[in-house]
Amino acid sequence: MGTELMRICVKEESDELPSVPPGFESYATFTLKRVVPDPAAAMESVSSVSNQGEMEIESDEAKAARSLRRRPWINYDDDNNGLSQNLDQTCGVKPSLPKGVTRGCAECNDCQKVTARWQPDEARRPDLEDAPIFYPSEEEFEDTLSYIAKIRPKAEKYGICRIVPPPSWKPPCPLKEKQVWEGSKFNTRVQRVDKLQNRSSMKKVSKLSNQMRRKKRKCMKMGMDPGSASPEMSELETFGFEPGPGFTLKDFKKYADEFKAQYFKKSESSTGGECTVGDSWEPAVEDVEGEYWRIVDKATEEIEVLYGADLETGVFGSGFPKISSSHEAASSSEEKYAKSGWNLNNFSRLPGSLLKHEGSDISGVLVPWLYIGMCFSSFCWHVEDHHLYSMNYMHWGAPKLWYGVAGKDAVKLEEAMRKHLPDLFEEQPDLLHKLVTQLSPSKLKTAGAPVHRCVPACWRVSLDFSSGISCLI
């Protein structure tokens, strides 16, 4: 299943002001100022008019003000009816979140400056039951489909599980060969973590955009600077998993490590949870999890990360060795892993698999995809294509967090998401097939949809069971 690239396109309305009638163009700018009359003269004037006269004078002033406001070539003085004081109320919009991550500079596109910081006191780590972990013996591990059938009655209740291969299982990873590691480039996608849950539908964005444009025109008619409306417009028009810069595996690892180091920078006030190895410091999995859901639930900055998703293993390369088509003899060890049923290149074509009868190579179903993530990159809540099982193998890197919901509770999850995100589902009824939306497991659990946590580490297999729903961070 592939993630969907999104871009919000807002239809622009014309910002042109109504034309000035011929013969009435202004050739000079002038300023209107309120003139305060002499107090004594004002008293004489007041004593000589009736209450009705006062009302008539006020009405004339109001008419004049309304007429003048229609003329954009007039520069109003700061004291004129206090109009400048009401600029924010008239033309202002809710400010967007401050940027927590700034990517790119004048010299390159793949550098970054991380100003956002870990907020451990605001962590929102969900209280969940862990999915089961299975430890097959050497003999059990030989027959992939038989072992999956054996653990299915227990694992299916959770919708997801973790399988730890025997200690002898140590397949080589071709991606780490220098030629691939330093020479092969892949494209990334930009993910706004703070917008995965809390965002408006495209219809609302379009409506708000048009309202802002009307306010902008109104400000211009009043001779005021409407620039304050621009930042929010920019943010609204660019949300989505848009194309990001290209990287080699070596450069992306450096980028990901720098992000994590800056974001979780250890300060004097850091307490608990952290793990120190030599001179390096890594946040605990629990710390990353709590911070991630804080950002999704209640962000205080824009957090932008990159994700290498849906990479074609036939093009970029696989993390598993393949049976060589050349006449070069492979080592017995490499051949063992190239033919293994746990090698995802072989999994769909194993004897006993229904998918072996499919003649074409369907990417993401019969031919595995490769995913290269960093801290906070997300594979959002989704249902697998045709409700098939999904197997994922972690080749290397920091532990990942998977969340699963059993097939028997899939309806509860979808109902909970529709309840919390009605506008998004109204716009896209198949939202769970788009992989662009998160919802906190805590909210799902409260709504009656049990969520289970799975934390695979290097050389581990995670398995989603039929009709289940899962997400990964």
Coordinates of C-alpha atoms in Angstrom, one line a residue:
M1 CA 0.0 0.0 0.0
G2 CA 1.4 3.3 -1.0
T3 CA 1.1 6.7 0.7
E4 CA -0.6 9.4 -1.2
L5 CA 1.0 12.6 -2.2
M6 CA -1.3 15.5 -1.4
R7 CA -1.4 19.2 -2.4
I8 CA -4.2 21.5 -1.5
C9 CA -5.1 23.8 -4.4
V10 CA -7.2 26.8 -3.5
K11 CA -8.9 28.6 -6.3
E12 CA -7.8 32.2 -6.3
E13 CA -10.1 35.0 -6.6
S14 CA -9.1 38.3 -8.3
D15 CA -7.6 40.8 -5.9
E16 CA -8.2 43.7 -8.3
L17 CA -10.2 46.6 -6.9
P18 CA -13.2 48.1 -8.7
S19 CA -11.9 50.5 -11.3
V20 CA -12.2 54.2 -10.6
P21 CA -14.8 56.0 -12.9
P22 CA -13.2 57.8 -15.8
G23 CA -12.3 61.4 -15.0
F24 CA -12.1 60.8 -11.2
E25 CA -8.5 59.4 -11.1
S26 CA -6.3 60.9 -8.3
Y27 CA -3.0 62.4 -9.4
A28 CA -1.8 63.1 -5.9
T29 CA -2.0 61.4 -2.6
F30 CA -3.4 63.4 0.3
T31 CA -4.0 62.8 4.0
L32 CA -7.2 63.4 5.9
K33 CA -6.7 64.5 9.5
R34 CA -9.2 65.1 12.3
V35 CA -9.1 68.8 13.3
V36 CA -10.0 69.4 16.9
P37 CA -12.0 72.7 17.1
D38 CA -11.5 75.4 19.7
P39 CA -13.4 74.3 22.9
A40 CA -15.1 77.7 23.3
A41 CA -16.3 77.7 19.8
A42 CA -17.5 74.2 20.2
M43 CA -19.6 75.1 23.3
E44 CA -21.3 78.0 21.3
S45 CA -22.1 75.6 18.5
V46 CA -23.5 73.0 20.8
S47 CA -25.8 75.5 22.5
S48 CA -27.3 76.6 19.3
V49 CA -28.4 73.2 17.9
S50 CA -31.1 70.8 18.8
N51 CA -30.7 67.1 19.6
Q52 CA -32.1 66.4 16.1
G53 CA -29.4 68.5 14.6
E54 CA -26.7 66.5 16.5
M55 CA -28.1 63.3 15.0
E56 CA -28.0 64.8 11.5
I57 CA -24.4 65.9 11.9
E58 CA -23.3 62.4 13.1
S59 CA -25.2 60.8 10.2
D60 CA -23.4 63.1 7.7
E61 CA -20.0 62.2 9.2
A62 CA -20.7 58.5 9.0
K63 CA -21.7 58.9 5.4
A64 CA -18.6 60.8 4.6
A65 CA -16.4 58.2 6.3
R66 CA -18.1 55.4 4.4
S67 CA -17.5 57.2 1.2
L68 CA -13.9 58.0 1.9
R69 CA -13.2 54.4 2.8
R70 CA -14.0 53.4 -0.7
R71 CA -11.1 55.4 -2.0
P72 CA -7.8 53.4 -1.7
W73 CA -5.6 56.4 -2.8
I74 CA -6.4 58.2 0.5
N75 CA -3.8 57.7 3.3
Y76 CA -5.7 57.9 6.6
D77 CA -3.9 59.5 9.5
D78 CA -3.4 57.2 12.6
D79 CA -5.9 59.2 14.5
N80 CA -8.7 59.0 11.9
N81 CA -11.6 57.2 13.7
G82 CA -9.1 54.7 15.2
L83 CA -9.1 52.7 12.0
S84 CA -5.5 51.5 12.4
Q85 CA -6.3 50.2 15.9
N86 CA -9.0 47.9 14.4
L87 CA -6.8 46.6 11.6
D88 CA -6.1 43.3 13.3
Q89 CA -9.8 42.8 14.0
T90 CA -10.8 43.7 10.4
C91 CA -8.1 41.9 8.4
G92 CA -6.2 39.7 10.8
V93 CA -6.2 35.9 10.8
K94 CA -5.3 33.4 13.4
P95 CA -1.5 33.2 13.4
S96 CA 0.1 29.9 12.3
L97 CA 2.4 28.0 14.6
P98 CA 6.0 29.1 14.7
K99 CA 8.4 27.0 12.6
G100 CA 10.2 24.4 14.7
V101 CA 12.3 23.1 11.8
T102 CA 13.8 25.2 9.0
R103 CA 15.1 23.2 6.1
G104 CA 17.4 24.4 3.4
C105 CA 19.5 27.6 3.0
A106 CA 21.0 29.7 0.3
E107 CA 23.7 27.1 -0.4
C108 CA 21.8 23.8 -0.2
N109 CA 18.4 22.2 0.2
D110 CA 19.1 19.4 2.6
C111 CA 20.5 21.2 5.6
Q112 CA 18.2 22.0 8.6
K113 CA 17.9 24.1 11.7
V114 CA 15.8 22.7 14.5
T115 CA 14.6 25.2 17.0
A116 CA 11.8 23.1 18.5
R117 CA 12.7 21.2 21.6
W118 CA 11.5 18.1 23.4
Q119 CA 8.9 18.9 26.1
P120 CA 9.0 15.9 28.5
D121 CA 6.6 17.5 30.9
E122 CA 3.9 17.6 28.2
A123 CA 4.4 14.0 27.0
R124 CA 1.3 12.1 25.7
R125 CA 2.5 8.5 25.7
P126 CA -0.6 6.3 25.4
D127 CA -1.3 3.7 27.9
L128 CA -1.6 0.6 25.8
E129 CA -1.3 -3.2 26.0
D130 CA 1.7 -4.6 24.1
A131 CA 1.2 -6.9 21.2
P132 CA 2.5 -10.5 21.6
I133 CA 6.1 -11.4 20.7
F134 CA 6.9 -14.8 19.3
Y135 CA 10.3 -16.6 19.3
P136 CA 10.3 -19.4 16.8
S137 CA 12.8 -22.2 17.0
E138 CA 15.2 -23.0 14.2
E139 CA 12.9 -25.8 13.0
E140 CA 9.8 -23.7 13.2
F141 CA 11.4 -20.8 11.4
E142 CA 12.2 -23.0 8.3
D143 CA 8.5 -23.1 7.1
T144 CA 7.3 -19.5 7.0
L145 CA 3.6 -20.0 6.2
S146 CA 3.2 -22.9 8.6
Y147 CA 4.6 -20.8 11.4
I148 CA 2.3 -17.9 10.6
A149 CA -0.7 -20.3 10.6
K150 CA 0.4 -21.6 14.0
I151 CA 0.5 -18.2 15.7
R152 CA -2.5 -16.8 14.0
P153 CA -5.2 -17.8 16.6
K154 CA -3.3 -15.8 19.3
A155 CA -1.9 -13.0 17.2
E156 CA -5.1 -12.2 15.3
K157 CA -6.8 -11.0 18.5
Y158 CA -4.3 -8.1 18.6
G159 CA -4.2 -7.4 14.9
I160 CA -0.4 -7.2 15.0
C161 CA 2.5 -9.1 16.5
R162 CA 6.3 -9.2 16.5
I163 CA 8.4 -12.2 15.5
V164 CA 12.0 -12.5 16.7
P165 CA 14.1 -14.8 14.4
P166 CA 16.4 -17.3 15.9
P167 CA 19.9 -16.1 17.0
S168 CA 21.5 -17.6 13.9
W169 CA 19.4 -15.5 11.5
K170 CA 21.7 -12.7 10.4
P171 CA 21.1 -12.0 6.7
P172 CA 23.4 -9.6 4.8
C173 CA 21.9 -6.2 3.8
P174 CA 22.9 -5.2 0.2
L175 CA 21.8 -1.6 0.9
K176 CA 24.9 -1.2 3.2
E177 CA 27.3 -2.0 0.4
K178 CA 29.3 1.1 -0.4
Q179 CA 28.2 1.5 -3.9
V180 CA 24.5 1.6 -2.8
W181 CA 25.1 3.3 0.5
E182 CA 27.0 6.3 -0.9
G183 CA 25.9 6.2 -4.6
S184 CA 22.2 5.4 -4.9
K185 CA 19.8 8.3 -4.4
F186 CA 16.1 8.2 -3.4
N187 CA 13.4 10.9 -3.2
T188 CA 11.8 11.9 0.1
R189 CA 8.4 13.3 1.0
V190 CA 7.8 16.1 3.4
Q191 CA 5.6 15.3 6.4
R192 CA 4.1 18.0 8.7
V193 CA 3.6 16.0 11.9
D194 CA 1.6 18.8 13.5
K195 CA -1.0 18.5 10.7
L196 CA -1.5 14.7 10.6
Q197 CA -4.5 15.0 13.0
N198 CA -5.4 18.6 13.5
R199 CA -6.1 20.1 10.0
S200 CA -9.0 21.5 8.2
S201 CA -10.6 19.8 5.2
M202 CA -9.8 21.3 1.7
K203 CA -13.4 22.7 1.6
K204 CA -12.8 24.6 4.8
V205 CA -9.4 25.7 3.6
S206 CA -11.0 27.0 0.4
K207 CA -13.7 28.8 2.3
L208 CA -11.3 30.4 4.7
S209 CA -9.0 31.4 1.8
N210 CA -11.8 33.2 0.1
Q211 CA -12.8 35.0 3.3
M212 CA -9.2 36.1 3.8
R213 CA -9.1 37.4 0.2
R214 CA -12.3 39.4 0.8
K215 CA -10.8 40.9 4.0
K216 CA -7.6 41.7 2.1
R217 CA -9.6 43.6 -0.5
K218 CA -11.5 45.4 2.3
C219 CA -8.2 46.5 3.9
M220 CA -6.9 47.8 0.6
K221 CA -10.1 49.8 0.1
M222 CA -9.4 51.4 3.5
G223 CA -5.9 52.2 2.5
M224 CA -4.3 49.8 4.9
D225 CA -1.6 47.2 4.5
P226 CA -3.3 43.7 4.2
G227 CA 0.0 41.9 4.5
S228 CA -0.8 40.3 7.8
A229 CA -3.1 37.8 6.0
S230 CA -0.3 36.3 3.9
P231 CA 1.5 33.9 6.2
E232 CA -1.6 31.8 7.0
M233 CA -2.5 31.6 3.3
S234 CA 0.9 30.2 2.5
E235 CA 0.5 27.6 5.2
L236 CA -2.9 26.5 4.0
E237 CA -2.0 26.2 0.4
T238 CA 1.1 24.0 0.9
F239 CA -0.1 21.2 3.4
G240 CA 0.5 17.7 2.2
F241 CA 3.0 15.0 1.7
E242 CA 4.9 17.0 -1.0
P243 CA 8.1 16.0 -2.7
G244 CA 11.2 16.6 -0.7
P245 CA 14.9 16.6 -1.5
G246 CA 16.8 13.6 -2.7
F247 CA 19.4 11.8 -0.5
T248 CA 21.8 8.9 -0.5
L249 CA 21.4 6.5 2.4
K250 CA 24.6 7.9 3.9
D251 CA 23.4 11.5 3.7
F252 CA 19.9 10.7 4.9
K253 CA 21.3 9.0 8.0
K254 CA 23.3 12.1 8.8
Y255 CA 20.3 14.3 8.3
A256 CA 18.1 12.1 10.5
D257 CA 20.8 11.9 13.2
E258 CA 21.3 15.6 13.3
F259 CA 17.5 16.2 13.6
K260 CA 17.2 13.8 16.5
A261 CA 20.3 15.2 18.3
Q262 CA 19.1 18.8 18.0
Y263 CA 15.5 18.1 18.9
F264 CA 16.3 15.9 21.9
K265 CA 19.3 18.0 22.9
K266 CA 20.2 17.2 26.4
S267 CA 19.9 20.1 28.8
E268 CA 20.7 20.7 32.4
S269 CA 17.0 20.0 33.3
S270 CA 16.8 16.6 31.4
T271 CA 15.6 13.9 33.8
G272 CA 14.8 10.2 33.5
G273 CA 14.3 8.0 30.4
E274 CA 17.5 8.9 28.6
C275 CA 20.0 6.3 27.7
T276 CA 23.7 7.2 27.6
V277 CA 26.2 5.2 25.5
G278 CA 29.7 6.5 25.7
D279 CA 29.6 10.2 24.8
S280 CA 26.5 9.9 22.7
W281 CA 23.0 10.3 24.1
E282 CA 19.7 8.7 22.8
P283 CA 16.2 9.4 24.0
A284 CA 14.4 6.3 25.2
V285 CA 11.7 4.8 23.0
E286 CA 9.1 6.0 25.5
D287 CA 10.4 9.5 25.3
V288 CA 10.1 9.6 21.5
E289 CA 6.6 8.1 21.7
G290 CA 5.3 10.6 24.2
E291 CA 6.7 13.5 22.3
Y292 CA 5.4 12.3 19.0
W293 CA 1.8 12.1 20.2
R294 CA 2.1 15.5 21.9
I295 CA 3.0 17.0 18.6
V296 CA 0.1 15.2 16.8
D297 CA -2.4 16.1 19.6
K298 CA -1.4 19.5 20.6
A299 CA 1.5 21.0 18.7
T300 CA 3.3 24.2 19.7
E301 CA 5.5 24.4 16.6
E302 CA 5.5 23.3 13.0
I303 CA 7.4 20.1 12.9
E304 CA 8.6 19.0 9.4
V305 CA 10.3 15.7 8.8
L306 CA 11.2 13.7 5.7
Y307 CA 10.3 10.1 4.7
G308 CA 11.5 7.9 1.9
A309 CA 8.3 6.0 1.1
D310 CA 7.2 3.4 -1.5
L311 CA 10.7 2.9 -2.9
E312 CA 10.7 0.3 -5.7
T313 CA 13.0 -2.5 -4.6
G314 CA 13.4 -3.5 -8.2
V315 CA 14.8 0.0 -9.0
F316 CA 16.5 1.2 -5.8
G317 CA 17.4 -2.2 -4.4
S318 CA 16.3 -4.5 -1.7
G319 CA 17.4 -5.0 1.8
F320 CA 17.5 -8.7 1.2
P321 CA 19.9 -10.6 -1.1
K322 CA 18.4 -11.8 -4.3
I323 CA 19.1 -14.9 -6.3
S324 CA 21.7 -13.7 -8.9
S325 CA 20.7 -14.0 -12.6
S326 CA 24.4 -14.0 -13.5
H327 CA 26.6 -17.1 -13.5
E328 CA 28.6 -15.9 -10.5
A329 CA 28.4 -18.4 -7.7
A330 CA 26.9 -17.0 -4.6
S331 CA 28.1 -18.1 -1.2
S332 CA 26.1 -20.8 0.6
S333 CA 25.2 -18.3 3.3
E334 CA 24.0 -15.7 0.9
E335 CA 22.1 -18.3 -1.1
K336 CA 20.3 -19.4 2.1
Y337 CA 18.9 -15.9 2.7
A338 CA 18.2 -15.3 -0.9
K339 CA 15.9 -18.4 -1.0
S340 CA 14.4 -18.0 2.5
G341 CA 10.6 -17.7 2.9
W342 CA 11.2 -14.8 5.3
N343 CA 12.9 -12.9 2.5
L344 CA 10.1 -10.5 1.5
N345 CA 11.1 -10.8 -2.2
N346 CA 9.9 -14.5 -2.0
F347 CA 7.1 -14.3 0.5
S348 CA 4.1 -13.7 -1.8
R349 CA 5.2 -16.6 -4.1
L350 CA 5.6 -19.3 -1.5
P351 CA 3.9 -22.6 -2.0
G352 CA 0.5 -22.4 -0.3
S353 CA 0.1 -18.7 -1.0
L354 CA -2.9 -17.6 -3.0
L355 CA -0.9 -14.7 -4.4
K356 CA 1.4 -17.1 -6.3
H357 CA -1.4 -17.5 -8.9
E358 CA -1.2 -13.7 -9.8
G359 CA 0.8 -13.4 -13.0
S360 CA 1.8 -9.7 -12.8
D361 CA 4.2 -8.1 -10.3
I362 CA 2.1 -5.7 -8.3
S363 CA 4.2 -3.2 -6.4
G364 CA 3.6 -3.1 -2.7
V365 CA 1.7 -6.4 -2.8
L366 CA 3.7 -9.0 -4.8
V367 CA 6.9 -6.9 -5.0
P368 CA 7.9 -5.3 -1.6
W369 CA 8.5 -1.6 -1.2
L370 CA 11.3 -0.1 0.8
Y371 CA 10.7 2.6 3.5
I372 CA 13.5 4.8 4.9
G373 CA 12.3 6.9 7.9
M374 CA 13.7 9.2 10.5
C375 CA 12.5 10.3 14.0
F376 CA 8.8 11.2 13.8
S377 CA 8.2 10.2 10.2
S378 CA 4.9 8.3 10.0
F379 CA 3.1 5.6 8.1
C380 CA -0.4 6.6 9.2
W381 CA -3.5 4.6 10.1
H382 CA -4.5 2.4 7.2
V383 CA -6.3 -0.7 6.1
E384 CA -4.2 -3.0 3.9
D385 CA -5.2 -3.5 0.2
H386 CA -7.9 -6.1 -0.1
H387 CA -7.5 -6.7 3.7
L388 CA -4.5 -8.9 3.1
Y389 CA -1.8 -9.6 5.7
S390 CA 1.2 -7.3 5.8
M391 CA 4.7 -8.3 6.7
N392 CA 7.4 -5.8 7.5
Y393 CA 11.0 -6.5 8.2
M394 CA 13.3 -4.1 9.9
H395 CA 16.8 -4.2 8.5
W396 CA 18.6 -1.6 10.7
G397 CA 18.1 1.5 12.8
A398 CA 16.5 2.7 16.0
P399 CA 13.4 0.8 17.3
K400 CA 10.2 1.6 15.5
L401 CA 6.7 1.9 17.0
W402 CA 3.8 0.0 15.3
Y403 CA 0.2 0.3 16.5
G404 CA -2.4 -2.3 15.5
V405 CA -6.2 -2.8 15.9
A406 CA -7.6 -6.3 15.4
G407 CA -10.0 -7.0 12.5
K408 CA -12.9 -7.5 14.9
D409 CA -12.5 -3.9 16.1
A410 CA -11.8 -2.3 12.8
V411 CA -15.4 -0.9 12.6
K412 CA -14.9 0.7 16.0
L413 CA -11.7 2.4 14.9
E414 CA -13.3 3.8 11.8
E415 CA -16.3 5.0 13.7
A416 CA -14.0 6.7 16.2
M417 CA -12.0 8.4 13.5
R418 CA -15.2 9.6 11.7
K419 CA -16.4 11.0 15.0
H420 CA -13.2 12.9 15.7
L421 CA -12.5 13.9 12.0
P422 CA -15.9 14.3 10.3
D423 CA -14.9 16.9 7.8
L424 CA -11.9 14.9 6.5
F425 CA -14.1 11.7 6.1
E426 CA -16.8 13.7 4.4
E427 CA -14.3 14.9 1.9
Q428 CA -12.5 11.5 1.5
P429 CA -14.7 8.6 2.6
D430 CA -11.8 6.2 1.9
L431 CA -9.4 8.2 4.2
L432 CA -8.0 5.0 5.8
H433 CA -6.6 4.0 2.4
K434 CA -4.8 7.3 2.0
L435 CA -2.2 7.0 4.8
V436 CA -2.1 10.7 5.5
T437 CA -4.0 10.9 8.8
Q438 CA -3.3 10.0 12.4
L439 CA -5.5 9.9 15.5
S440 CA -4.1 9.4 19.0
P441 CA -4.3 5.8 20.3
S442 CA -5.6 7.3 23.5
K443 CA -8.6 8.8 21.7
L444 CA -9.2 5.5 20.0
K445 CA -9.0 3.6 23.2
T446 CA -11.4 6.0 24.9
A447 CA -13.8 5.5 22.0
G448 CA -13.8 1.7 22.5
A449 CA -11.3 0.7 19.9
P450 CA -8.5 -1.3 21.6
V451 CA -5.0 -0.4 20.2
H452 CA -1.9 -2.6 20.8
R453 CA 1.7 -1.5 20.7
C454 CA 4.5 -3.3 18.9
V455 CA 8.1 -2.2 19.1
P456 CA 10.3 -4.1 16.6
A457 CA 14.0 -3.6 16.7
C458 CA 16.8 -4.6 14.2
W459 CA 16.3 -8.0 12.4
R460 CA 12.7 -8.2 13.6
V461 CA 9.5 -9.0 11.7
S462 CA 6.2 -7.3 12.4
L463 CA 3.0 -8.9 11.0
D464 CA -0.4 -7.2 10.5
F465 CA -3.3 -9.7 10.4
S466 CA -6.3 -9.7 8.0
S467 CA -8.8 -6.9 8.3
G468 CA -6.6 -5.2 11.0
I469 CA -5.7 -1.6 11.0
S470 CA -2.2 -0.3 11.8
C471 CA 0.2 2.7 11.8
L472 CA 3.9 3.1 12.3
I473 CA 6.1 5.9 13.7

